[in-house]
Amino acid sequence: GSRVSLRDAVELMETISDNTATDLVFHALGLGSVNEMMRGLGLAHTDIYLTNRAAWLISLGMARELRGLSARDIASKWAALSPAQRNATAARIVAENRATSLAAIQRAEDASVGRPYADDMRLAAMVDNVASPADLAALLEKLQKGELLDATRTRYCLGVLGRQRFNSRIPRQLPKGTRVSHKTGTILGVVNDAGIIEISPSNHVVVVACCRDVAQGGDSVAEALIGGIARAAYDHFR
């Protein structure tokens, strides 16, 4: 029931990965708007069609055709759907759960504890949006060069990304005070970071590192790997 400005929602979405804020932004702009923009930029290996709420409800089996299914079965059922069917099913499941209470969702989440890690990891990867590292790198390069937006909006976007609070990946091995405008991403078995490292005011390097199939308990290893990649890029281009 709370009301927040679009600016505040973007800040929360980018700096602390607030999924509710992300969904508010999606609803404000329209789910298809991201894909439309990316296609217009010639970036065809990205598909953003699910809100966080939709992905969560599907993963928890909170739909009439999914109730009682295992994580493996939900993933298989979702994999069998066409893109159009996935869009329609996701929209219907969100509508079906519009009145579902937080307590009911929490009960479903509690009931999912103990599912096999490998099955949950496959499900998380299957029921999610996707993007390629190359697409993300090209997008960040265009942002840094001012090819996406005017100067004022470019500064705003870089400023938001520069206020990222999760800094244990790209920035972790960089010299103290290095400016990094970046966005992390994490789901079960996936550890990502995509950002722009400022080596000097006229010298920047884009780093995108996406780790998948991360073993249980292996997030810290993936984070260290991303940090090492970023430091290698920094040293090379410096």
PDB file of C-alpha atoms in Angstrom:
ATOM      1  CA  GLY A   1       0.000   0.000   0.000  1.00  0.00           C
ATOM      2  CA  SER A   2       3.004   2.313   0.241  1.00  0.00           C
ATOM      3  CA  ARG A   3       3.605   4.887  -2.480  1.00  0.00           C
ATOM      4  CA  VAL A   4       7.131   5.647  -3.652  1.00  0.00           C
ATOM      5  CA  SER A   5       8.447   7.822  -6.441  1.00  0.00           C
ATOM      6  CA  LEU A   6       9.921   6.275  -9.570  1.00  0.00           C
ATOM      7  CA  ARG A   7      13.262   7.837  -8.615  1.00  0.00           C
ATOM      8  CA  ASP A   8      13.210   6.155  -5.190  1.00  0.00           C
ATOM      9  CA  ALA A   9      12.171   2.825  -6.720  1.00  0.00           C
ATOM     10  CA  VAL A  10      15.104   2.976  -9.169  1.00  0.00           C
ATOM     11  CA  GLU A  11      17.485   3.823  -6.300  1.00  0.00           C
ATOM     12  CA  LEU A  12      16.292   0.842  -4.256  1.00  0.00           C
ATOM     13  CA  MET A  13      16.289  -1.466  -7.270  1.00  0.00           C
ATOM     14  CA  GLU A  14      19.865  -0.655  -8.227  1.00  0.00           C
ATOM     15  CA  THR A  15      21.640  -0.039  -4.925  1.00  0.00           C
ATOM     16  CA  ILE A  16      20.205  -2.807  -2.718  1.00  0.00           C
ATOM     17  CA  SER A  17      18.568  -5.105  -5.323  1.00  0.00           C
ATOM     18  CA  ASP A  18      15.105  -4.489  -3.884  1.00  0.00           C
ATOM     19  CA  ASN A  19      12.926  -6.844  -5.911  1.00  0.00           C
ATOM     20  CA  THR A  20       9.650  -5.146  -4.997  1.00  0.00           C
ATOM     21  CA  ALA A  21      11.042  -1.839  -6.220  1.00  0.00           C
ATOM     22  CA  THR A  22      12.162  -3.567  -9.425  1.00  0.00           C
ATOM     23  CA  ASP A  23       8.636  -4.821 -10.028  1.00  0.00           C
ATOM     24  CA  LEU A  24       7.235  -1.329  -9.419  1.00  0.00           C
ATOM     25  CA  VAL A  25       9.559   0.012 -12.121  1.00  0.00           C
ATOM     26  CA  PHE A  26       8.524  -2.810 -14.466  1.00  0.00           C
ATOM     27  CA  HIS A  27       4.858  -2.001 -13.937  1.00  0.00           C
ATOM     28  CA  ALA A  28       5.471   1.704 -14.497  1.00  0.00           C
ATOM     29  CA  LEU A  29       7.328   1.174 -17.785  1.00  0.00           C
ATOM     30  CA  GLY A  30       5.657  -1.979 -19.065  1.00  0.00           C
ATOM     31  CA  LEU A  31       7.309  -5.387 -19.073  1.00  0.00           C
ATOM     32  CA  GLY A  32       7.939  -5.353 -22.797  1.00  0.00           C
ATOM     33  CA  SER A  33       9.767  -2.022 -22.710  1.00  0.00           C
ATOM     34  CA  VAL A  34      13.186  -3.464 -21.788  1.00  0.00           C
ATOM     35  CA  ASN A  35      13.187  -6.002 -24.606  1.00  0.00           C
ATOM     36  CA  GLU A  36      11.978  -3.337 -27.030  1.00  0.00           C
ATOM     37  CA  MET A  37      14.840  -1.020 -26.045  1.00  0.00           C
ATOM     38  CA  MET A  38      17.461  -3.767 -26.216  1.00  0.00           C
ATOM     39  CA  ARG A  39      16.270  -4.910 -29.649  1.00  0.00           C
ATOM     40  CA  GLY A  40      16.385  -1.310 -30.827  1.00  0.00           C
ATOM     41  CA  LEU A  41      20.045  -1.184 -29.782  1.00  0.00           C
ATOM     42  CA  GLY A  42      20.786  -4.372 -31.689  1.00  0.00           C
ATOM     43  CA  LEU A  43      21.162  -6.423 -28.478  1.00  0.00           C
ATOM     44  CA  ALA A  44      19.201  -9.568 -29.222  1.00  0.00           C
ATOM     45  CA  HIS A  45      20.414 -11.996 -26.545  1.00  0.00           C
ATOM     46  CA  THR A  46      18.344 -10.595 -23.687  1.00  0.00           C
ATOM     47  CA  ASP A  47      14.817 -11.595 -22.664  1.00  0.00           C
ATOM     48  CA  ILE A  48      13.221  -9.678 -19.797  1.00  0.00           C
ATOM     49  CA  TYR A  49       9.658 -10.901 -19.410  1.00  0.00           C
ATOM     50  CA  LEU A  50       9.168 -11.951 -15.772  1.00  0.00           C
ATOM     51  CA  THR A  51       8.620  -9.798 -12.721  1.00  0.00           C
ATOM     52  CA  ASN A  52      10.309 -11.003  -9.550  1.00  0.00           C
ATOM     53  CA  ARG A  53       6.901 -11.760  -8.060  1.00  0.00           C
ATOM     54  CA  ALA A  54       5.917 -13.930 -11.020  1.00  0.00           C
ATOM     55  CA  ALA A  55       9.193 -15.867 -10.903  1.00  0.00           C
ATOM     56  CA  TRP A  56       8.832 -16.409  -7.161  1.00  0.00           C
ATOM     57  CA  LEU A  57       5.214 -17.591  -7.368  1.00  0.00           C
ATOM     58  CA  ILE A  58       6.047 -20.019 -10.169  1.00  0.00           C
ATOM     59  CA  SER A  59       9.121 -21.370  -8.356  1.00  0.00           C
ATOM     60  CA  LEU A  60       7.045 -21.971  -5.235  1.00  0.00           C
ATOM     61  CA  GLY A  61       4.389 -23.832  -7.239  1.00  0.00           C
ATOM     62  CA  MET A  62       1.680 -21.311  -6.398  1.00  0.00           C
ATOM     63  CA  ALA A  63      -0.547 -22.020  -9.389  1.00  0.00           C
ATOM     64  CA  ARG A  64      -3.265 -24.572  -9.889  1.00  0.00           C
ATOM     65  CA  GLU A  65      -1.249 -26.646 -12.371  1.00  0.00           C
ATOM     66  CA  LEU A  66       1.930 -26.478 -10.264  1.00  0.00           C
ATOM     67  CA  ARG A  67       0.706 -27.236  -6.769  1.00  0.00           C
ATOM     68  CA  GLY A  68       2.386 -30.241  -5.205  1.00  0.00           C
ATOM     69  CA  LEU A  69       5.018 -30.559  -7.924  1.00  0.00           C
ATOM     70  CA  SER A  70       8.704 -30.920  -7.123  1.00  0.00           C
ATOM     71  CA  ALA A  71      11.232 -28.277  -8.183  1.00  0.00           C
ATOM     72  CA  ARG A  72      12.416 -30.613 -10.940  1.00  0.00           C
ATOM     73  CA  ASP A  73       8.869 -31.098 -12.241  1.00  0.00           C
ATOM     74  CA  ILE A  74       8.099 -27.361 -12.193  1.00  0.00           C
ATOM     75  CA  ALA A  75      11.295 -26.691 -14.189  1.00  0.00           C
ATOM     76  CA  SER A  76      10.410 -29.379 -16.728  1.00  0.00           C
ATOM     77  CA  LYS A  77       6.877 -28.095 -17.096  1.00  0.00           C
ATOM     78  CA  TRP A  78       8.135 -24.527 -17.630  1.00  0.00           C
ATOM     79  CA  ALA A  79      10.770 -25.660 -20.129  1.00  0.00           C
ATOM     80  CA  ALA A  80       8.062 -27.264 -22.267  1.00  0.00           C
ATOM     81  CA  LEU A  81       6.196 -23.967 -22.745  1.00  0.00           C
ATOM     82  CA  SER A  82       6.721 -21.660 -25.704  1.00  0.00           C
ATOM     83  CA  PRO A  83       7.719 -18.020 -25.023  1.00  0.00           C
ATOM     84  CA  ALA A  84       4.138 -16.895 -25.671  1.00  0.00           C
ATOM     85  CA  GLN A  85       2.795 -19.550 -23.317  1.00  0.00           C
ATOM     86  CA  ARG A  86       5.277 -18.514 -20.620  1.00  0.00           C
ATOM     87  CA  ASN A  87       4.193 -14.875 -20.883  1.00  0.00           C
ATOM     88  CA  ALA A  88       0.524 -15.796 -20.663  1.00  0.00           C
ATOM     89  CA  THR A  89       1.066 -18.273 -17.822  1.00  0.00           C
ATOM     90  CA  ALA A  90       3.128 -15.807 -15.784  1.00  0.00           C
ATOM     91  CA  ALA A  91       0.472 -13.085 -16.161  1.00  0.00           C
ATOM     92  CA  ARG A  92      -2.287 -15.500 -15.146  1.00  0.00           C
ATOM     93  CA  ILE A  93      -0.382 -16.770 -12.093  1.00  0.00           C
ATOM     94  CA  VAL A  94       0.224 -13.217 -10.864  1.00  0.00           C
ATOM     95  CA  ALA A  95      -3.477 -12.410 -11.313  1.00  0.00           C
ATOM     96  CA  GLU A  96      -4.443 -15.671  -9.622  1.00  0.00           C
ATOM     97  CA  ASN A  97      -2.362 -14.701  -6.569  1.00  0.00           C
ATOM     98  CA  ARG A  98      -3.270 -11.024  -6.411  1.00  0.00           C
ATOM     99  CA  ALA A  99      -5.023 -11.519  -3.079  1.00  0.00           C
ATOM    100  CA  THR A 100      -2.542 -14.067  -1.698  1.00  0.00           C
ATOM    101  CA  SER A 101      -1.250 -12.912   1.670  1.00  0.00           C
ATOM    102  CA  LEU A 102       2.388 -12.526   2.624  1.00  0.00           C
ATOM    103  CA  ALA A 103       1.835 -15.204   5.271  1.00  0.00           C
ATOM    104  CA  ALA A 104       0.650 -17.673   2.631  1.00  0.00           C
ATOM    105  CA  ILE A 105       3.679 -16.975   0.459  1.00  0.00           C
ATOM    106  CA  GLN A 106       5.937 -17.393   3.495  1.00  0.00           C
ATOM    107  CA  ARG A 107       4.324 -20.765   4.246  1.00  0.00           C
ATOM    108  CA  ALA A 108       4.989 -21.892   0.677  1.00  0.00           C
ATOM    109  CA  GLU A 109       8.582 -20.714   0.951  1.00  0.00           C
ATOM    110  CA  ASP A 110       9.037 -22.542   4.260  1.00  0.00           C
ATOM    111  CA  ALA A 111       7.627 -25.704   2.672  1.00  0.00           C
ATOM    112  CA  SER A 112      10.200 -25.469  -0.142  1.00  0.00           C
ATOM    113  CA  VAL A 113      13.136 -25.635   2.266  1.00  0.00           C
ATOM    114  CA  GLY A 114      14.953 -28.920   1.899  1.00  0.00           C
ATOM    115  CA  ARG A 115      14.406 -29.365  -1.812  1.00  0.00           C
ATOM    116  CA  PRO A 116      17.548 -30.762  -3.513  1.00  0.00           C
ATOM    117  CA  TYR A 117      19.987 -27.934  -4.260  1.00  0.00           C
ATOM    118  CA  ALA A 118      20.604 -29.079  -7.839  1.00  0.00           C
ATOM    119  CA  ASP A 119      16.868 -29.146  -8.558  1.00  0.00           C
ATOM    120  CA  ASP A 120      16.310 -25.709  -7.032  1.00  0.00           C
ATOM    121  CA  MET A 121      19.284 -24.328  -8.976  1.00  0.00           C
ATOM    122  CA  ARG A 122      17.891 -25.636 -12.276  1.00  0.00           C
ATOM    123  CA  LEU A 123      14.460 -24.226 -11.428  1.00  0.00           C
ATOM    124  CA  ALA A 124      15.869 -20.812 -10.531  1.00  0.00           C
ATOM    125  CA  ALA A 125      17.761 -20.651 -13.827  1.00  0.00           C
ATOM    126  CA  MET A 126      14.778 -21.851 -15.852  1.00  0.00           C
ATOM    127  CA  VAL A 127      12.183 -19.510 -14.358  1.00  0.00           C
ATOM    128  CA  ASP A 128      14.032 -16.234 -14.786  1.00  0.00           C
ATOM    129  CA  ASN A 129      14.947 -13.479 -17.190  1.00  0.00           C
ATOM    130  CA  VAL A 130      18.149 -13.882 -19.193  1.00  0.00           C
ATOM    131  CA  ALA A 131      20.826 -11.607 -20.633  1.00  0.00           C
ATOM    132  CA  SER A 132      24.168 -12.251 -22.295  1.00  0.00           C
ATOM    133  CA  PRO A 133      27.412 -10.763 -20.954  1.00  0.00           C
ATOM    134  CA  ALA A 134      28.029  -9.262 -24.408  1.00  0.00           C
ATOM    135  CA  ASP A 135      24.649  -7.466 -24.365  1.00  0.00           C
ATOM    136  CA  LEU A 136      25.268  -6.081 -20.887  1.00  0.00           C
ATOM    137  CA  ALA A 137      28.778  -4.940 -21.801  1.00  0.00           C
ATOM    138  CA  ALA A 138      27.543  -3.192 -24.950  1.00  0.00           C
ATOM    139  CA  LEU A 139      24.770  -1.483 -22.977  1.00  0.00           C
ATOM    140  CA  LEU A 140      27.193  -0.190 -20.333  1.00  0.00           C
ATOM    141  CA  GLU A 141      29.640   0.968 -22.986  1.00  0.00           C
ATOM    142  CA  LYS A 142      26.892   2.963 -24.713  1.00  0.00           C
ATOM    143  CA  LEU A 143      25.853   4.448 -21.356  1.00  0.00           C
ATOM    144  CA  GLN A 144      29.410   5.518 -20.487  1.00  0.00           C
ATOM    145  CA  LYS A 145      29.951   7.056 -23.930  1.00  0.00           C
ATOM    146  CA  GLY A 146      26.701   9.042 -23.716  1.00  0.00           C
ATOM    147  CA  GLU A 147      25.151   7.164 -26.619  1.00  0.00           C
ATOM    148  CA  LEU A 148      22.005   6.142 -24.720  1.00  0.00           C
ATOM    149  CA  LEU A 149      20.895   9.330 -22.985  1.00  0.00           C
ATOM    150  CA  ASP A 150      21.613  13.023 -22.760  1.00  0.00           C
ATOM    151  CA  ALA A 151      24.388  14.240 -20.454  1.00  0.00           C
ATOM    152  CA  THR A 152      22.108  14.903 -17.459  1.00  0.00           C
ATOM    153  CA  ARG A 153      20.441  11.495 -17.540  1.00  0.00           C
ATOM    154  CA  THR A 154      23.746   9.756 -18.195  1.00  0.00           C
ATOM    155  CA  ARG A 155      25.203  11.328 -15.039  1.00  0.00           C
ATOM    156  CA  TYR A 156      22.097  10.306 -13.117  1.00  0.00           C
ATOM    157  CA  CYS A 157      22.334   6.649 -14.224  1.00  0.00           C
ATOM    158  CA  LEU A 158      26.044   6.413 -13.512  1.00  0.00           C
ATOM    159  CA  GLY A 159      25.435   8.045 -10.140  1.00  0.00           C
ATOM    160  CA  VAL A 160      22.826   5.459  -9.162  1.00  0.00           C
ATOM    161  CA  LEU A 161      25.083   2.596 -10.250  1.00  0.00           C
ATOM    162  CA  GLY A 162      27.949   4.212  -8.344  1.00  0.00           C
ATOM    163  CA  ARG A 163      25.943   3.994  -5.108  1.00  0.00           C
ATOM    164  CA  GLN A 164      25.779   0.174  -5.266  1.00  0.00           C
ATOM    165  CA  ARG A 165      26.074  -1.173  -1.719  1.00  0.00           C
ATOM    166  CA  PHE A 166      27.166  -4.718  -2.586  1.00  0.00           C
ATOM    167  CA  ASN A 167      30.842  -4.337  -3.387  1.00  0.00           C
ATOM    168  CA  SER A 168      32.334  -7.788  -2.832  1.00  0.00           C
ATOM    169  CA  ARG A 169      32.680  -8.591  -6.539  1.00  0.00           C
ATOM    170  CA  ILE A 170      34.047  -6.179  -9.178  1.00  0.00           C
ATOM    171  CA  PRO A 171      35.386  -3.608  -6.646  1.00  0.00           C
ATOM    172  CA  ARG A 172      36.875  -6.069  -4.128  1.00  0.00           C
ATOM    173  CA  GLN A 173      40.486  -6.082  -5.410  1.00  0.00           C
ATOM    174  CA  LEU A 174      40.604  -2.613  -6.955  1.00  0.00           C
ATOM    175  CA  PRO A 175      42.596   0.217  -5.370  1.00  0.00           C
ATOM    176  CA  LYS A 176      40.720   1.993  -2.608  1.00  0.00           C
ATOM    177  CA  GLY A 177      38.685   4.895  -3.927  1.00  0.00           C
ATOM    178  CA  THR A 178      38.311   3.498  -7.452  1.00  0.00           C
ATOM    179  CA  ARG A 179      34.935   4.546  -8.825  1.00  0.00           C
ATOM    180  CA  VAL A 180      32.846   1.617 -10.029  1.00  0.00           C
ATOM    181  CA  SER A 181      29.330   2.003 -11.443  1.00  0.00           C
ATOM    182  CA  HIS A 182      27.922  -1.510 -11.308  1.00  0.00           C
ATOM    183  CA  LYS A 183      25.004  -3.819 -10.628  1.00  0.00           C
ATOM    184  CA  THR A 184      25.217  -7.244  -9.028  1.00  0.00           C
ATOM    185  CA  GLY A 185      22.849 -10.127  -9.662  1.00  0.00           C
ATOM    186  CA  THR A 186      22.304 -13.258  -7.605  1.00  0.00           C
ATOM    187  CA  ILE A 187      19.961 -16.214  -7.659  1.00  0.00           C
ATOM    188  CA  LEU A 188      20.565 -19.779  -6.576  1.00  0.00           C
ATOM    189  CA  GLY A 189      23.601 -21.010  -8.504  1.00  0.00           C
ATOM    190  CA  VAL A 190      24.162 -17.662 -10.254  1.00  0.00           C
ATOM    191  CA  VAL A 191      26.593 -14.914  -9.187  1.00  0.00           C
ATOM    192  CA  ASN A 192      26.951 -11.908 -11.520  1.00  0.00           C
ATOM    193  CA  ASP A 193      28.317  -8.389 -11.623  1.00  0.00           C
ATOM    194  CA  ALA A 194      28.357  -5.897 -14.484  1.00  0.00           C
ATOM    195  CA  GLY A 195      29.971  -2.504 -14.255  1.00  0.00           C
ATOM    196  CA  ILE A 196      32.155   0.341 -15.447  1.00  0.00           C
ATOM    197  CA  ILE A 197      35.521   0.876 -13.762  1.00  0.00           C
ATOM    198  CA  GLU A 198      36.940   4.393 -13.888  1.00  0.00           C
ATOM    199  CA  ILE A 199      40.717   4.131 -14.278  1.00  0.00           C
ATOM    200  CA  SER A 200      40.950   7.877 -14.901  1.00  0.00           C
ATOM    201  CA  PRO A 201      38.398  10.526 -15.937  1.00  0.00           C
ATOM    202  CA  SER A 202      39.160   9.713 -19.580  1.00  0.00           C
ATOM    203  CA  ASN A 203      39.830   5.993 -19.252  1.00  0.00           C
ATOM    204  CA  HIS A 204      37.137   3.459 -18.396  1.00  0.00           C
ATOM    205  CA  VAL A 205      36.817  -0.292 -18.738  1.00  0.00           C
ATOM    206  CA  VAL A 206      33.596  -2.304 -18.765  1.00  0.00           C
ATOM    207  CA  VAL A 207      33.653  -5.629 -16.930  1.00  0.00           C
ATOM    208  CA  VAL A 208      30.796  -8.147 -17.049  1.00  0.00           C
ATOM    209  CA  ALA A 209      31.231 -11.445 -15.230  1.00  0.00           C
ATOM    210  CA  CYS A 210      28.420 -14.006 -15.080  1.00  0.00           C
ATOM    211  CA  CYS A 211      28.967 -17.233 -13.135  1.00  0.00           C
ATOM    212  CA  ARG A 212      26.410 -20.031 -13.367  1.00  0.00           C
ATOM    213  CA  ASP A 213      26.102 -23.537 -11.911  1.00  0.00           C
ATOM    214  CA  VAL A 214      27.763 -22.254  -8.737  1.00  0.00           C
ATOM    215  CA  ALA A 215      27.947 -25.111  -6.251  1.00  0.00           C
ATOM    216  CA  GLN A 216      26.197 -24.905  -2.904  1.00  0.00           C
ATOM    217  CA  GLY A 217      28.267 -22.693  -0.634  1.00  0.00           C
ATOM    218  CA  GLY A 218      30.384 -21.507  -3.545  1.00  0.00           C
ATOM    219  CA  ASP A 219      29.204 -17.893  -3.851  1.00  0.00           C
ATOM    220  CA  SER A 220      32.343 -16.547  -2.158  1.00  0.00           C
ATOM    221  CA  VAL A 221      34.543 -18.410  -4.653  1.00  0.00           C
ATOM    222  CA  ALA A 222      32.590 -16.889  -7.543  1.00  0.00           C
ATOM    223  CA  GLU A 223      32.857 -13.433  -5.983  1.00  0.00           C
ATOM    224  CA  ALA A 224      36.631 -13.771  -5.639  1.00  0.00           C
ATOM    225  CA  LEU A 225      36.872 -14.903  -9.261  1.00  0.00           C
ATOM    226  CA  ILE A 226      34.916 -11.847 -10.423  1.00  0.00           C
ATOM    227  CA  GLY A 227      37.143  -9.614  -8.307  1.00  0.00           C
ATOM    228  CA  GLY A 228      40.236 -11.141  -9.868  1.00  0.00           C
ATOM    229  CA  ILE A 229      38.885 -10.655 -13.397  1.00  0.00           C
ATOM    230  CA  ALA A 230      38.118  -7.010 -12.645  1.00  0.00           C
ATOM    231  CA  ARG A 231      41.583  -6.399 -11.219  1.00  0.00           C
ATOM    232  CA  ALA A 232      43.215  -8.034 -14.247  1.00  0.00           C
ATOM    233  CA  ALA A 233      41.203  -5.760 -16.554  1.00  0.00           C
ATOM    234  CA  TYR A 234      42.077  -2.692 -14.444  1.00  0.00           C
ATOM    235  CA  ASP A 235      45.799  -3.500 -14.491  1.00  0.00           C
ATOM    236  CA  HIS A 236      45.832  -4.216 -18.223  1.00  0.00           C
ATOM    237  CA  PHE A 237      44.042  -1.041 -19.315  1.00  0.00           C
ATOM    238  CA  ARG A 238      45.814   1.177 -16.790  1.00  0.00           C
TER     239      ARG A 238
END
